[in-house]
């Protein structure tokens, strides 16, 4: 009986469930926001940091991290970057179209329980805001459970920014410190100019007692970690999102294997101190 139950559970991870596209919005030239809901009134429970495999019939599937908070019920949100056949097909979907969903996947998630009562700092680069947004909004929806909240975001240029109204709302709240920078500015930009690490010296006081979560392009990690090392942030207080290395979601293809780790199973969120045996992960 136990073997049969295990087989059934394993089978379920390969069986997509149908969801319907409720909303879509092009956020910048390459990123599309989509909102999906299940056809049946079945629960979709996930933890910030987990991802789903989105499949388009006849084309394939792609791993995409959930961007909305688990506190939002009845639907979930994704942001899809157009980089291949599957993601291009998702961009072409119309309202009411259906896609398949497998998941949620990932045992390495944002530590929602461990973080309670702690100060939290998010360091985001470009599309790295998307998975972090899930935990940020979860904290805002459970604000009394967490300490001070700081979010810093670096984007290449104004044209690549997204979630404009949401970021504006964050900047006007008194229970979150939000700072933003762009690498390349025009005359309309009044904020900081430079890469995201130029903002780190401005939050050194917050960093000393905080849990720090990093997500962004691969090149960003090295320099952010150097800056955090200079700020004497303990490695066990730093968490990295390595979702860029994932493929199948079930640890079968080996695409995301890093030494003994499978990003899709053991991650995609890792404590930095746990990656000391796998320096090639960064």
XYZ file of N, CA and C in Angstrom:
846
model
N 0.823 -1.208 0.000
C 0.000 0.000 0.000
C 0.859 1.260 0.000
N 1.917 1.255 0.820
C 2.806 2.421 0.882
C 3.449 2.674 -0.464
N 3.829 1.572 -1.167
C 4.457 1.716 -2.475
C 3.468 2.322 -3.457
N 2.211 1.859 -3.413
C 1.192 2.393 -4.311
C 0.961 3.879 -4.063
N 0.921 4.276 -2.790
C 0.721 5.684 -2.455
C 1.885 6.530 -2.949
N 3.109 5.990 -2.817
C 4.273 6.729 -3.284
C 4.228 6.891 -4.799
N 3.826 5.822 -5.505
C 3.735 5.890 -6.963
C 2.688 6.907 -7.398
N 1.560 6.923 -6.673
C 0.500 7.873 -7.011
C 0.963 9.301 -6.801
N 1.684 9.531 -5.691
C 2.187 10.881 -5.407
C 3.194 11.310 -6.455
N 4.066 10.359 -6.881
C 5.070 10.693 -7.884
C 4.412 10.956 -9.225
N 3.345 10.190 -9.528
C 2.626 10.402 -10.780
C 2.013 11.789 -10.826
N 1.503 12.258 -9.691
C 0.835 13.549 -9.644
C 1.752 14.692 -10.053
N 3.038 14.595 -9.762
C 3.934 15.704 -10.095
C 4.157 15.822 -11.596
N 3.808 14.785 -12.345
C 3.955 14.832 -13.800
C 2.643 15.158 -14.506
N 1.557 15.236 -13.749
C 0.238 15.443 -14.343
C -0.170 16.910 -14.237
N -0.205 17.638 -15.370
C -0.578 19.057 -15.312
C -2.054 19.242 -14.963
N -2.336 20.333 -14.284
C -3.706 20.752 -14.026
C -3.997 21.959 -14.902
N -5.221 22.035 -15.411
C -5.570 23.134 -16.295
C -5.872 24.403 -15.508
N -5.350 25.508 -16.004
C -5.661 26.818 -15.448
C -6.048 27.743 -16.590
N -6.772 28.798 -16.247
C -7.269 29.739 -17.244
C -6.595 31.094 -17.078
N -6.234 31.695 -18.191
C -5.630 33.029 -18.168
C -6.720 34.065 -17.927
N -6.638 34.758 -16.792
C -7.629 35.770 -16.427
C -7.209 37.169 -16.852
N -5.928 37.468 -16.682
C -5.413 38.800 -17.010
C -4.021 38.669 -17.610
N -3.657 39.629 -18.425
C -2.287 39.711 -18.933
C -1.953 41.170 -19.170
N -0.691 41.508 -18.987
C -0.262 42.889 -19.192
C 1.217 42.900 -19.532
N 1.576 43.522 -20.636
C 2.981 43.659 -20.999
C 3.598 44.714 -20.093
N 4.593 44.319 -19.321
C 5.159 45.209 -18.315
C 6.339 46.007 -18.846
N 7.049 45.439 -19.789
C 8.140 46.114 -20.495
C 8.364 45.319 -21.775
N 9.341 45.642 -22.605
C 9.464 44.943 -23.894
C 9.614 43.429 -23.814
N 10.058 42.879 -22.694
C 10.295 41.427 -22.634
C 9.501 40.699 -21.557
N 8.912 41.391 -20.592
C 8.223 40.747 -19.474
C 6.706 40.909 -19.563
N 6.013 39.795 -19.397
C 4.553 39.795 -19.417
C 4.015 39.330 -18.064
N 3.121 40.120 -17.487
C 2.410 39.724 -16.274
C 1.196 38.912 -16.679
N 0.983 37.749 -16.006
C -0.225 36.974 -16.242
C -0.833 36.556 -14.906
N -2.159 36.482 -14.902
C -2.898 36.029 -13.721
C -3.692 34.796 -14.119
N -3.531 33.712 -13.361
C -4.120 32.424 -13.700
C -5.021 31.936 -12.575
N -6.077 31.210 -12.945
C -6.954 30.602 -11.942
C -7.288 29.183 -12.371
N -7.530 28.322 -11.390
C -7.885 26.939 -11.674
C -9.348 26.843 -12.092
N -9.620 25.917 -13.014
C -10.988 25.734 -13.486
C -11.876 25.180 -12.383
N -11.313 24.345 -11.521
C -12.067 23.796 -10.406
C -11.696 24.570 -9.138
N -12.574 24.523 -8.166
C -12.317 25.257 -6.922
C -11.406 24.446 -6.008
N -10.239 24.091 -6.533
C -9.284 23.326 -5.745
C -8.253 24.273 -5.140
N -7.762 23.961 -3.961
C -6.783 24.858 -3.329
C -5.445 24.808 -4.047
N -4.772 25.927 -4.067
C -3.414 25.982 -4.611
C -2.550 26.621 -3.537
N -1.961 25.790 -2.717
C -1.162 26.264 -1.597
C 0.312 26.232 -1.967
N 0.998 27.323 -1.703
C 2.428 27.387 -1.988
C 3.098 28.282 -0.966
N 4.411 28.215 -0.935
C 5.226 29.041 -0.053
C 6.014 30.009 -0.926
N 6.196 31.264 -0.519
C 7.002 32.183 -1.319
C 8.348 31.569 -1.689
N 8.688 31.659 -2.969
C 9.923 31.073 -3.476
C 9.686 29.841 -4.316
N 8.518 29.205 -4.173
C 8.233 28.023 -4.977
C 7.878 28.416 -6.411
N 7.985 27.435 -7.311
C 7.737 27.693 -8.721
C 6.797 26.641 -9.287
N 6.288 26.912 -10.476
C 5.439 25.969 -11.194
C 6.030 25.728 -12.576
N 5.663 24.608 -13.160
C 5.988 24.323 -14.552
C 4.757 24.668 -15.379
N 4.908 25.609 -16.298
C 3.806 26.044 -17.155
C 3.961 25.374 -18.513
N 2.930 24.653 -18.947
C 3.007 23.937 -20.222
C 1.995 24.489 -21.216
N 2.449 24.640 -22.452
C 1.592 25.049 -23.560
C 1.496 23.863 -24.505
N 0.290 23.406 -24.784
C 0.084 22.192 -25.568
C 0.794 22.263 -26.914
N 1.543 21.204 -27.217
C 2.219 21.102 -28.495
C 3.529 21.851 -28.582
N 3.901 22.557 -27.501
C 5.134 23.353 -27.540
C 6.111 22.922 -26.456
N 5.667 22.844 -25.212
C 6.564 22.436 -24.131
C 6.197 23.118 -22.837
N 7.121 23.094 -21.876
C 6.871 23.718 -20.586
C 8.111 24.450 -20.099
N 7.890 25.364 -19.158
C 8.982 26.166 -18.608
C 8.742 26.399 -17.128
N 9.822 26.398 -16.313
C 9.674 26.683 -14.881
C 9.582 28.182 -14.630
N 8.585 28.598 -13.865
C 8.375 30.016 -13.584
C 7.970 30.168 -12.122
N 8.666 31.029 -11.402
C 8.376 31.235 -9.985
C 7.094 32.040 -9.802
N 6.309 31.650 -8.816
C 5.076 32.380 -8.505
C 5.451 33.738 -7.920
N 4.825 34.786 -8.459
C 5.164 36.146 -8.045
C 4.194 36.721 -7.025
N 3.029 36.121 -6.904
C 2.040 36.640 -5.961
C 2.247 36.043 -4.581
N 1.565 36.599 -3.607
C 1.653 36.116 -2.231
C 0.640 35.000 -1.992
N 0.973 34.025 -1.149
C -0.005 32.987 -0.795
C -1.249 33.542 -0.111
N -1.173 34.772 0.370
C -2.336 35.375 1.014
C -3.422 35.734 0.003
N -3.062 35.794 -1.275
C -4.054 36.039 -2.317
C -4.688 34.703 -2.689
N -5.976 34.586 -2.602
C -6.666 33.327 -2.841
C -7.465 33.382 -4.145
N -7.613 32.217 -4.778
C -8.430 32.105 -5.975
C -7.672 32.293 -7.267
N -6.461 32.775 -7.191
C -5.636 32.972 -8.383
C -4.179 33.076 -7.963
N -3.285 33.023 -8.945
C -1.872 33.294 -8.683
C -1.286 34.021 -9.879
N -0.159 34.688 -9.648
C 0.429 35.555 -10.667
C 1.834 35.095 -11.034
N 2.155 35.260 -12.316
C 3.489 34.969 -12.830
C 3.947 36.152 -13.663
N 5.246 36.288 -13.802
C 5.826 37.226 -14.759
C 6.729 36.410 -15.666
N 6.477 36.486 -16.968
C 7.131 35.607 -17.936
C 8.026 36.426 -18.856
N 9.307 36.100 -18.842
C 10.258 36.752 -19.751
C 10.283 35.995 -21.074
N 10.176 36.706 -22.168
C 10.143 36.098 -23.502
C 11.564 35.768 -23.952
N 11.922 34.466 -23.844
C 13.285 34.070 -24.214
C 13.340 32.791 -25.039
N 12.216 32.125 -25.277
C 12.230 30.860 -26.012
C 10.855 30.518 -26.535
N 10.712 29.302 -27.082
C 9.452 28.898 -27.702
C 8.285 28.916 -26.720
N 8.500 28.357 -25.530
C 7.400 28.274 -24.563
C 6.997 29.661 -24.073
N 7.971 30.452 -23.694
C 7.641 31.777 -23.158
C 7.062 32.689 -24.241
N 7.504 32.530 -25.489
C 6.884 33.285 -26.580
C 5.429 32.875 -26.756
N 5.166 31.566 -26.624
C 3.787 31.080 -26.741
C 2.920 31.625 -25.611
N 3.478 31.709 -24.403
C 2.724 32.268 -23.273
C 2.395 33.733 -23.536
N 3.326 34.462 -24.112
C 3.076 35.873 -24.432
C 1.941 36.024 -25.444
N 1.749 35.014 -26.300
C 0.712 35.095 -27.337
C -0.666 34.660 -26.837
N -0.750 34.131 -25.636
C -2.031 33.664 -25.111
C -3.055 34.798 -25.028
N -4.323 34.417 -25.177
C -5.418 35.370 -25.045
C -6.195 35.093 -23.756
N -6.885 36.103 -23.284
C -7.708 35.936 -22.085
C -8.693 34.785 -22.320
N -8.758 33.874 -21.359
C -9.632 32.716 -21.494
C -8.926 31.473 -21.982
N -7.718 31.628 -22.529
C -6.945 30.461 -22.963
C -6.512 29.647 -21.750
N -6.240 28.364 -22.009
C -5.850 27.459 -20.925
C -4.427 26.950 -21.133
N -3.729 26.783 -20.020
C -2.394 26.186 -20.022
C -2.354 25.143 -18.910
N -1.322 24.315 -18.933
C -1.148 23.324 -17.885
C -0.194 23.817 -16.812
N -0.436 23.390 -15.592
C 0.412 23.767 -14.458
C 0.800 22.505 -13.695
N 2.089 22.343 -13.426
C 2.564 21.321 -12.493
C 3.229 22.021 -11.316
N 3.035 21.466 -10.147
C 3.657 22.070 -8.982
C 2.635 22.453 -7.927
N 3.050 23.247 -6.955
C 4.326 23.978 -6.854
C 5.489 23.068 -6.473
N 6.695 23.484 -6.900
C 7.920 22.741 -6.641
C 8.887 23.583 -5.811
N 9.848 22.878 -5.205
C 10.911 23.535 -4.460
C 10.747 23.407 -2.963
N 11.708 22.738 -2.328
C 11.702 22.621 -0.868
C 12.504 23.741 -0.215
N 13.386 24.359 -0.994
C 14.138 25.510 -0.504
C 13.367 26.776 -0.813
N 12.640 27.274 0.165
C 11.768 28.428 -0.037
C 12.193 29.568 0.885
N 11.512 30.690 0.773
C 11.765 31.777 1.711
C 11.313 31.335 3.105
N 12.149 31.534 4.122
C 11.854 31.016 5.470
C 10.845 31.883 6.202
N 9.593 31.723 5.855
C 8.548 32.583 6.408
C 8.444 32.480 7.926
N 8.699 31.298 8.482
C 8.609 31.124 9.934
C 9.872 31.626 10.631
N 11.038 31.234 10.116
C 12.306 31.665 10.719
C 12.434 33.183 10.719
N 11.864 33.815 9.707
C 12.009 35.263 9.560
C 11.104 36.062 10.488
N 10.162 35.408 11.140
C 9.245 36.145 12.013
C 10.006 36.831 13.145
N 9.704 38.099 13.350
C 10.365 38.881 14.380
C 11.705 39.451 13.963
N 12.187 39.065 12.781
C 13.495 39.524 12.308
C 13.341 40.705 11.362
N 14.402 41.519 11.274
C 14.465 42.537 10.240
C 14.807 41.852 8.920
N 14.221 42.346 7.826
C 14.357 41.699 6.523
C 14.856 42.715 5.507
N 15.850 42.302 4.691
C 16.344 43.127 3.589
C 16.273 42.308 2.304
N 15.650 42.875 1.284
C 15.613 42.259 -0.044
C 16.500 43.071 -0.982
N 17.395 42.383 -1.687
C 18.238 43.019 -2.699
C 17.868 42.395 -4.036
N 17.295 43.212 -4.917
C 16.745 42.702 -6.177
C 17.431 43.367 -7.362
N 17.697 42.570 -8.384
C 18.249 43.096 -9.623
C 17.344 42.744 -10.782
N 16.737 43.749 -11.433
C 15.901 43.498 -12.603
C 14.756 42.554 -12.311
N 14.675 41.475 -13.117
C 13.582 40.515 -12.961
C 13.684 39.755 -11.644
N 14.791 39.897 -10.932
C 14.913 39.299 -9.609
C 13.896 39.836 -8.617
N 13.251 40.945 -8.957
C 12.168 41.457 -8.114
C 10.989 40.489 -8.085
N 10.786 39.761 -9.188
C 9.571 38.957 -9.354
C 9.402 37.902 -8.261
N 10.361 36.991 -8.047
C 10.180 36.012 -6.968
C 10.215 36.631 -5.575
N 10.990 37.700 -5.401
C 11.065 38.360 -4.093
C 9.743 39.041 -3.746
N 9.042 39.502 -4.773
C 7.755 40.184 -4.561
C 6.780 39.307 -3.789
N 6.821 38.005 -4.028
C 5.919 37.092 -3.326
C 6.102 37.191 -1.816
N 7.356 37.170 -1.365
C 7.627 37.228 0.074
C 7.421 38.635 0.617
N 7.781 39.657 -0.164
C 7.563 41.038 0.290
C 6.081 41.260 0.586
N 5.217 40.877 -0.351
C 3.785 41.091 -0.146
C 3.219 40.189 0.946
N 3.810 39.009 1.114
C 3.399 38.139 2.219
C 3.696 38.821 3.558
N 4.875 39.439 3.653
C 5.235 40.162 4.880
C 4.294 41.342 5.102
N 4.016 42.096 4.034
C 3.131 43.251 4.172
C 1.723 42.832 4.591
N 1.291 41.651 4.159
C -0.033 41.157 4.542
C -0.052 40.560 5.948
N 1.132 40.312 6.498
C 1.256 39.801 7.874
C 2.236 40.690 8.638
N 2.044 41.999 8.513
C 3.072 42.960 8.906
C 3.480 42.843 10.368
N 2.562 42.538 11.252
C 2.885 42.503 12.681
C 3.831 41.368 13.047
N 3.973 40.380 12.161
C 4.812 39.213 12.464
C 6.296 39.450 12.193
N 6.627 40.545 11.517
C 8.005 40.739 11.070
C 8.551 42.086 11.533
N 9.877 42.187 11.536
C 10.535 43.415 11.953
C 10.604 44.431 10.826
N 11.662 45.231 10.817
C 11.818 46.258 9.788
C 12.000 45.606 8.418
N 11.417 46.230 7.408
C 11.442 45.690 6.048
C 12.088 46.696 5.107
N 13.139 46.254 4.413
C 13.858 47.104 3.464
C 13.954 46.388 2.127
N 13.643 47.090 1.051
C 13.761 46.536 -0.300
C 14.583 47.494 -1.139
N 15.667 46.985 -1.750
C 16.410 47.802 -2.711
C 16.366 47.095 -4.059
N 16.182 47.894 -5.099
C 15.984 47.368 -6.452
C 16.872 48.102 -7.439
N 17.586 47.343 -8.244
C 18.387 47.914 -9.317
C 17.867 47.443 -10.664
N 17.714 48.378 -11.594
C 17.234 48.061 -12.938
C 18.169 48.712 -13.946
N 18.295 48.086 -15.109
C 19.226 48.616 -16.109
C 18.826 50.017 -16.551
N 17.543 50.201 -16.878
C 17.067 51.512 -17.322
C 15.580 51.629 -17.008
N 15.024 52.800 -17.164
C 13.627 53.036 -16.824
C 12.685 52.174 -17.653
N 13.042 51.920 -18.917
C 12.167 51.145 -19.800
C 11.996 49.711 -19.335
N 12.916 49.219 -18.512
C 12.844 47.837 -18.051
C 12.216 47.702 -16.662
N 11.762 48.790 -16.094
C 11.080 48.714 -14.802
C 9.688 48.110 -14.975
N 9.163 47.475 -13.910
C 7.801 46.957 -13.958
C 7.176 47.042 -12.579
N 5.884 46.719 -12.494
C 5.101 46.902 -11.269
C 5.189 48.355 -10.786
N 5.055 49.292 -11.731
C 5.241 50.708 -11.413
C 4.356 51.172 -10.259
N 3.052 50.901 -10.349
C 2.134 51.403 -9.320
C 2.402 50.750 -7.969
N 2.803 49.475 -8.002
C 3.092 48.777 -6.749
C 4.349 49.344 -6.092
N 5.377 49.593 -6.895
C 6.605 50.174 -6.349
C 6.337 51.566 -5.798
N 5.484 52.312 -6.487
C 5.137 53.651 -6.001
C 4.411 53.557 -4.660
N 3.532 52.562 -4.539
C 2.818 52.368 -3.269
C 3.787 51.996 -2.150
N 4.757 51.131 -2.456
C 5.763 50.778 -1.443
C 6.513 52.015 -0.965
N 6.863 52.879 -1.916
C 7.674 54.052 -1.569
C 6.916 55.038 -0.682
N 5.591 54.933 -0.643
C 4.793 55.856 0.163
C 4.287 55.231 1.464
N 4.619 53.968 1.695
C 4.228 53.334 2.955
C 5.251 53.661 4.033
N 4.793 53.707 5.280
C 5.719 53.985 6.381
C 6.202 52.719 7.078
N 5.774 51.538 6.581
C 6.214 50.288 7.200
C 7.149 49.487 6.296
N 7.685 50.135 5.275
C 8.664 49.520 4.391
C 9.601 50.609 3.879
N 10.885 50.316 3.849
C 11.865 51.242 3.286
C 12.216 50.732 1.897
N 11.838 51.500 0.876
C 12.071 51.090 -0.510
C 13.020 52.063 -1.186
N 14.091 51.526 -1.789
C 15.078 52.344 -2.488
C 15.312 51.733 -3.863
N 15.492 52.599 -4.846
C 15.613 52.129 -6.223
C 16.734 52.860 -6.947
N 17.370 52.165 -7.882
C 18.419 52.765 -8.699
C 18.324 52.225 -10.115
N 18.817 52.985 -11.079
C 18.913 52.517 -12.463
C 20.356 52.683 -12.926
N 20.793 51.777 -13.790
C 22.156 51.869 -14.314
C 22.300 53.052 -15.257
N 21.263 53.253 -16.087
C 21.285 54.315 -17.087
C 20.050 55.181 -16.901
N 20.244 56.470 -16.699
C 19.123 57.365 -16.416
C 18.906 58.355 -17.553
N 17.676 58.868 -17.633
C 17.393 59.990 -18.522
C 16.967 61.183 -17.673
N 16.543 62.248 -18.331
C 16.218 63.476 -17.604
C 14.997 63.330 -16.695
N 14.176 62.292 -16.933
C 12.971 62.102 -16.119
C 13.258 61.391 -14.799
N 14.429 60.782 -14.696
C 14.747 59.993 -13.497
C 15.374 60.885 -12.441
N 14.790 60.898 -11.251
C 15.272 61.752 -10.172
C 15.940 60.969 -9.053
N 15.989 59.647 -9.200
C 16.537 58.813 -8.143
C 18.011 58.517 -8.313
N 18.470 57.500 -7.601
C 19.874 57.088 -7.624
C 20.247 56.526 -8.991
N 21.474 56.786 -9.416
C 21.991 56.241 -10.674
C 23.208 55.387 -10.361
N 23.201 54.148 -10.844
C 24.303 53.229 -10.595
C 23.778 51.829 -10.357
N 24.668 50.873 -10.252
C 24.254 49.491 -10.014
C 23.708 49.351 -8.593
N 23.057 48.221 -8.335
C 22.345 48.057 -7.064
C 23.279 48.105 -5.855
N 24.538 47.735 -6.036
C 25.472 47.758 -4.900
C 25.756 49.172 -4.410
N 25.465 50.196 -5.230
C 25.674 51.573 -4.770
C 24.686 51.951 -3.664
N 23.622 51.176 -3.511
C 22.647 51.449 -2.453
C 22.994 50.750 -1.144
N 23.838 49.729 -1.202
C 24.123 48.934 -0.005
C 24.745 49.760 1.121
N 25.702 50.672 0.848
C 26.235 51.483 1.952
C 25.167 52.308 2.669
N 24.057 52.580 1.988
C 22.996 53.384 2.591
C 22.113 52.582 3.543
N 22.282 51.260 3.549
C 21.445 50.435 4.434
C 22.309 49.574 5.361
N 23.552 49.976 5.589
C 24.448 49.158 6.421
C 23.893 48.957 7.826
N 23.216 49.954 8.363
C 22.645 49.807 9.709
C 21.578 48.721 9.725
N 20.760 48.659 8.669
C 19.716 47.640 8.583
C 20.309 46.247 8.402
N 21.431 46.160 7.692
C 22.012 44.864 7.352
C 22.538 44.107 8.564
N 23.003 44.827 9.573
C 23.716 44.183 10.687
C 22.864 43.151 11.424
N 21.571 43.369 11.487
C 20.723 42.454 12.257
C 19.651 41.786 11.399
N 19.824 41.836 10.084
C 18.752 41.393 9.191
C 19.048 40.055 8.526
N 17.979 39.406 8.081
C 18.091 38.334 7.108
C 18.053 38.989 5.735
N 18.982 38.612 4.859
C 19.139 39.279 3.568
C 18.823 38.291 2.448
N 17.953 38.696 1.539
C 17.531 37.841 0.430
C 17.934 38.491 -0.892
N 18.627 37.723 -1.734
C 19.196 38.249 -2.975
C 18.624 37.498 -4.162
N 18.218 38.236 -5.189
C 17.798 37.617 -6.442
C 18.030 38.606 -7.574
N 18.652 38.125 -8.650
C 18.938 38.981 -9.781
C 19.745 38.238 -10.821
N 20.313 38.947 -11.790
C 21.127 38.299 -12.819
C 22.394 37.705 -12.209
N 22.934 36.646 -12.818
C 24.097 35.952 -12.241
C 25.263 36.864 -11.888
N 25.560 37.846 -12.729
C 26.718 38.707 -12.494
C 26.554 39.520 -11.217
N 25.318 39.754 -10.805
C 25.055 40.597 -9.639
C 25.492 39.946 -8.334
N 25.361 38.623 -8.251
C 25.579 37.926 -6.980
C 26.984 38.152 -6.430
N 27.974 38.029 -7.285
C 29.362 38.159 -6.836
C 29.596 39.499 -6.153
N 29.120 40.567 -6.766
C 29.402 41.902 -6.248
C 28.541 42.231 -5.024
N 27.311 41.739 -5.002
C 26.474 41.943 -3.822
C 27.060 41.202 -2.628
N 27.520 39.973 -2.843
C 28.107 39.197 -1.750
C 29.384 39.839 -1.231
N 30.183 40.425 -2.119
C 31.378 41.148 -1.677
C 30.992 42.327 -0.793
N 29.953 43.057 -1.210
C 29.503 44.211 -0.424
C 28.951 43.774 0.932
N 28.236 42.663 0.967
C 27.698 42.166 2.235
C 28.808 41.657 3.137
N 29.848 41.097 2.542
C 30.998 40.651 3.329
C 31.691 41.843 3.983
N 31.821 42.936 3.227
C 32.426 44.150 3.779
C 31.565 44.721 4.904
N 30.251 44.519 4.795
C 29.335 45.000 5.839
C 29.243 44.023 7.006
N 30.017 42.926 6.916
C 30.093 41.913 7.985
C 28.743 41.246 8.274
N 28.003 40.963 7.202
C 26.754 40.215 7.351
C 27.092 38.727 7.429
N 26.690 38.015 8.473
C 26.994 36.582 8.588
C 26.426 35.786 7.414
N 27.199 34.811 6.933
C 26.767 34.025 5.781
C 25.460 33.291 6.048
N 25.232 32.905 7.295
C 23.997 32.177 7.597
C 22.768 33.083 7.558
N 22.971 34.398 7.469
C 21.852 35.339 7.374
C 21.556 35.748 5.937
N 22.288 35.173 4.983
C 22.136 35.534 3.577
C 21.486 34.376 2.823
N 20.497 34.700 1.997
C 19.802 33.691 1.195
C 19.855 34.098 -0.277
N 20.125 33.120 -1.146
C 20.245 33.367 -2.582
C 19.178 32.584 -3.329
N 18.569 33.210 -4.320
C 17.623 32.519 -5.187
C 18.349 32.135 -6.474
N 18.449 30.821 -6.741
C 19.199 30.313 -7.897
C 18.277 29.735 -8.954
N 17.082 30.262 -9.088
C 16.086 29.668 -9.978
C 16.504 29.638 -11.447
N 17.460 30.446 -11.827
C 17.851 30.508 -13.232
C 18.376 29.179 -13.764
N 18.763 28.259 -12.895
C 19.376 27.011 -13.330
C 18.372 25.867 -13.493
N 17.082 26.097 -13.311
C 16.116 25.005 -13.265
C 15.577 24.634 -14.644
N 15.037 23.400 -14.726
C 14.426 22.939 -15.961
C 13.196 22.074 -15.694
N 13.394 20.802 -15.245
C 12.273 19.853 -15.179
C 11.399 20.018 -13.950
N 11.958 20.454 -12.844
C 11.183 20.628 -11.624
C 11.126 19.418 -10.726
N 11.672 18.283 -11.174
C 11.541 17.051 -10.391
C 12.869 16.362 -10.127
N 13.984 17.001 -10.432
C 15.291 16.411 -10.178
C 15.633 15.254 -11.084
N 14.998 15.177 -12.250
C 15.206 14.053 -13.158
C 16.166 14.369 -14.307
N 16.163 15.602 -14.784
C 16.964 15.913 -15.977
C 18.415 16.221 -15.639
N 18.707 16.606 -14.405
C 20.073 16.915 -14.002
C 20.556 18.282 -14.443
N 19.699 19.046 -15.098
C 20.109 20.353 -15.620
C 20.528 21.306 -14.508
N 19.887 21.177 -13.345
C 20.141 22.130 -12.261
C 21.022 21.556 -11.161
N 21.646 20.410 -11.400
C 22.455 19.787 -10.348
C 23.741 20.571 -10.105
N 24.009 20.848 -8.838
C 25.243 21.515 -8.421
C 25.835 20.673 -7.303
N 26.862 19.897 -7.617
C 27.387 18.924 -6.654
C 26.246 18.028 -6.162
N 25.971 18.043 -4.860
C 24.906 17.194 -4.329
C 23.538 17.872 -4.318
N 23.481 19.120 -4.785
C 22.227 19.859 -4.755
C 21.495 19.765 -6.091
N 20.174 19.724 -6.018
C 19.312 19.945 -7.174
C 18.538 21.223 -6.880
N 18.743 22.232 -7.718
C 18.111 23.526 -7.449
C 16.594 23.397 -7.406
N 16.027 22.571 -8.290
C 14.569 22.461 -8.361
C 13.976 21.747 -7.154
N 14.771 20.936 -6.465
C 14.283 20.207 -5.294
C 14.768 20.852 -4.001
N 16.070 21.048 -3.884
C 16.659 21.589 -2.654
C 16.525 23.100 -2.571
N 16.250 23.747 -3.675
C 16.083 25.186 -3.753
C 14.660 25.508 -4.156
N 14.499 26.624 -4.881
C 15.541 27.462 -5.476
C 16.201 28.466 -4.529
N 15.686 28.576 -3.294
C 16.280 29.511 -2.332
C 17.242 28.739 -1.434
N 18.491 29.207 -1.370
C 19.527 28.548 -0.577
C 20.122 29.520 0.429
N 20.436 29.002 1.601
C 21.216 29.774 2.564
C 22.659 29.798 2.074
N 23.287 30.973 2.094
C 24.634 31.128 1.545
C 25.635 30.215 2.240
N 25.505 30.045 3.536
C 26.441 29.195 4.270
C 26.345 27.737 3.825
N 25.198 27.311 3.306
C 25.042 25.938 2.830
C 25.699 25.719 1.475
N 26.033 26.804 0.783
C 26.632 26.694 -0.545
C 28.152 26.717 -0.507
N 28.733 26.677 0.686
C 30.198 26.723 0.791
C 30.851 25.530 0.111
N 30.124 24.403 0.010
C 30.675 23.215 -0.649
C 30.405 23.231 -2.146
N 29.720 24.258 -2.623
C 29.398 24.351 -4.049
C 29.619 25.770 -4.539
N 30.885 26.246 -4.532
C 31.153 27.631 -4.935
C 30.757 27.930 -6.375
N 30.684 26.875 -7.223
C 30.310 27.105 -8.618
C 28.838 27.480 -8.769
N 28.073 27.394 -7.681
C 26.657 27.763 -7.733
C 26.471 29.257 -7.930
N 27.448 30.044 -7.521
C 27.328 31.502 -7.589
C 27.873 32.015 -8.918
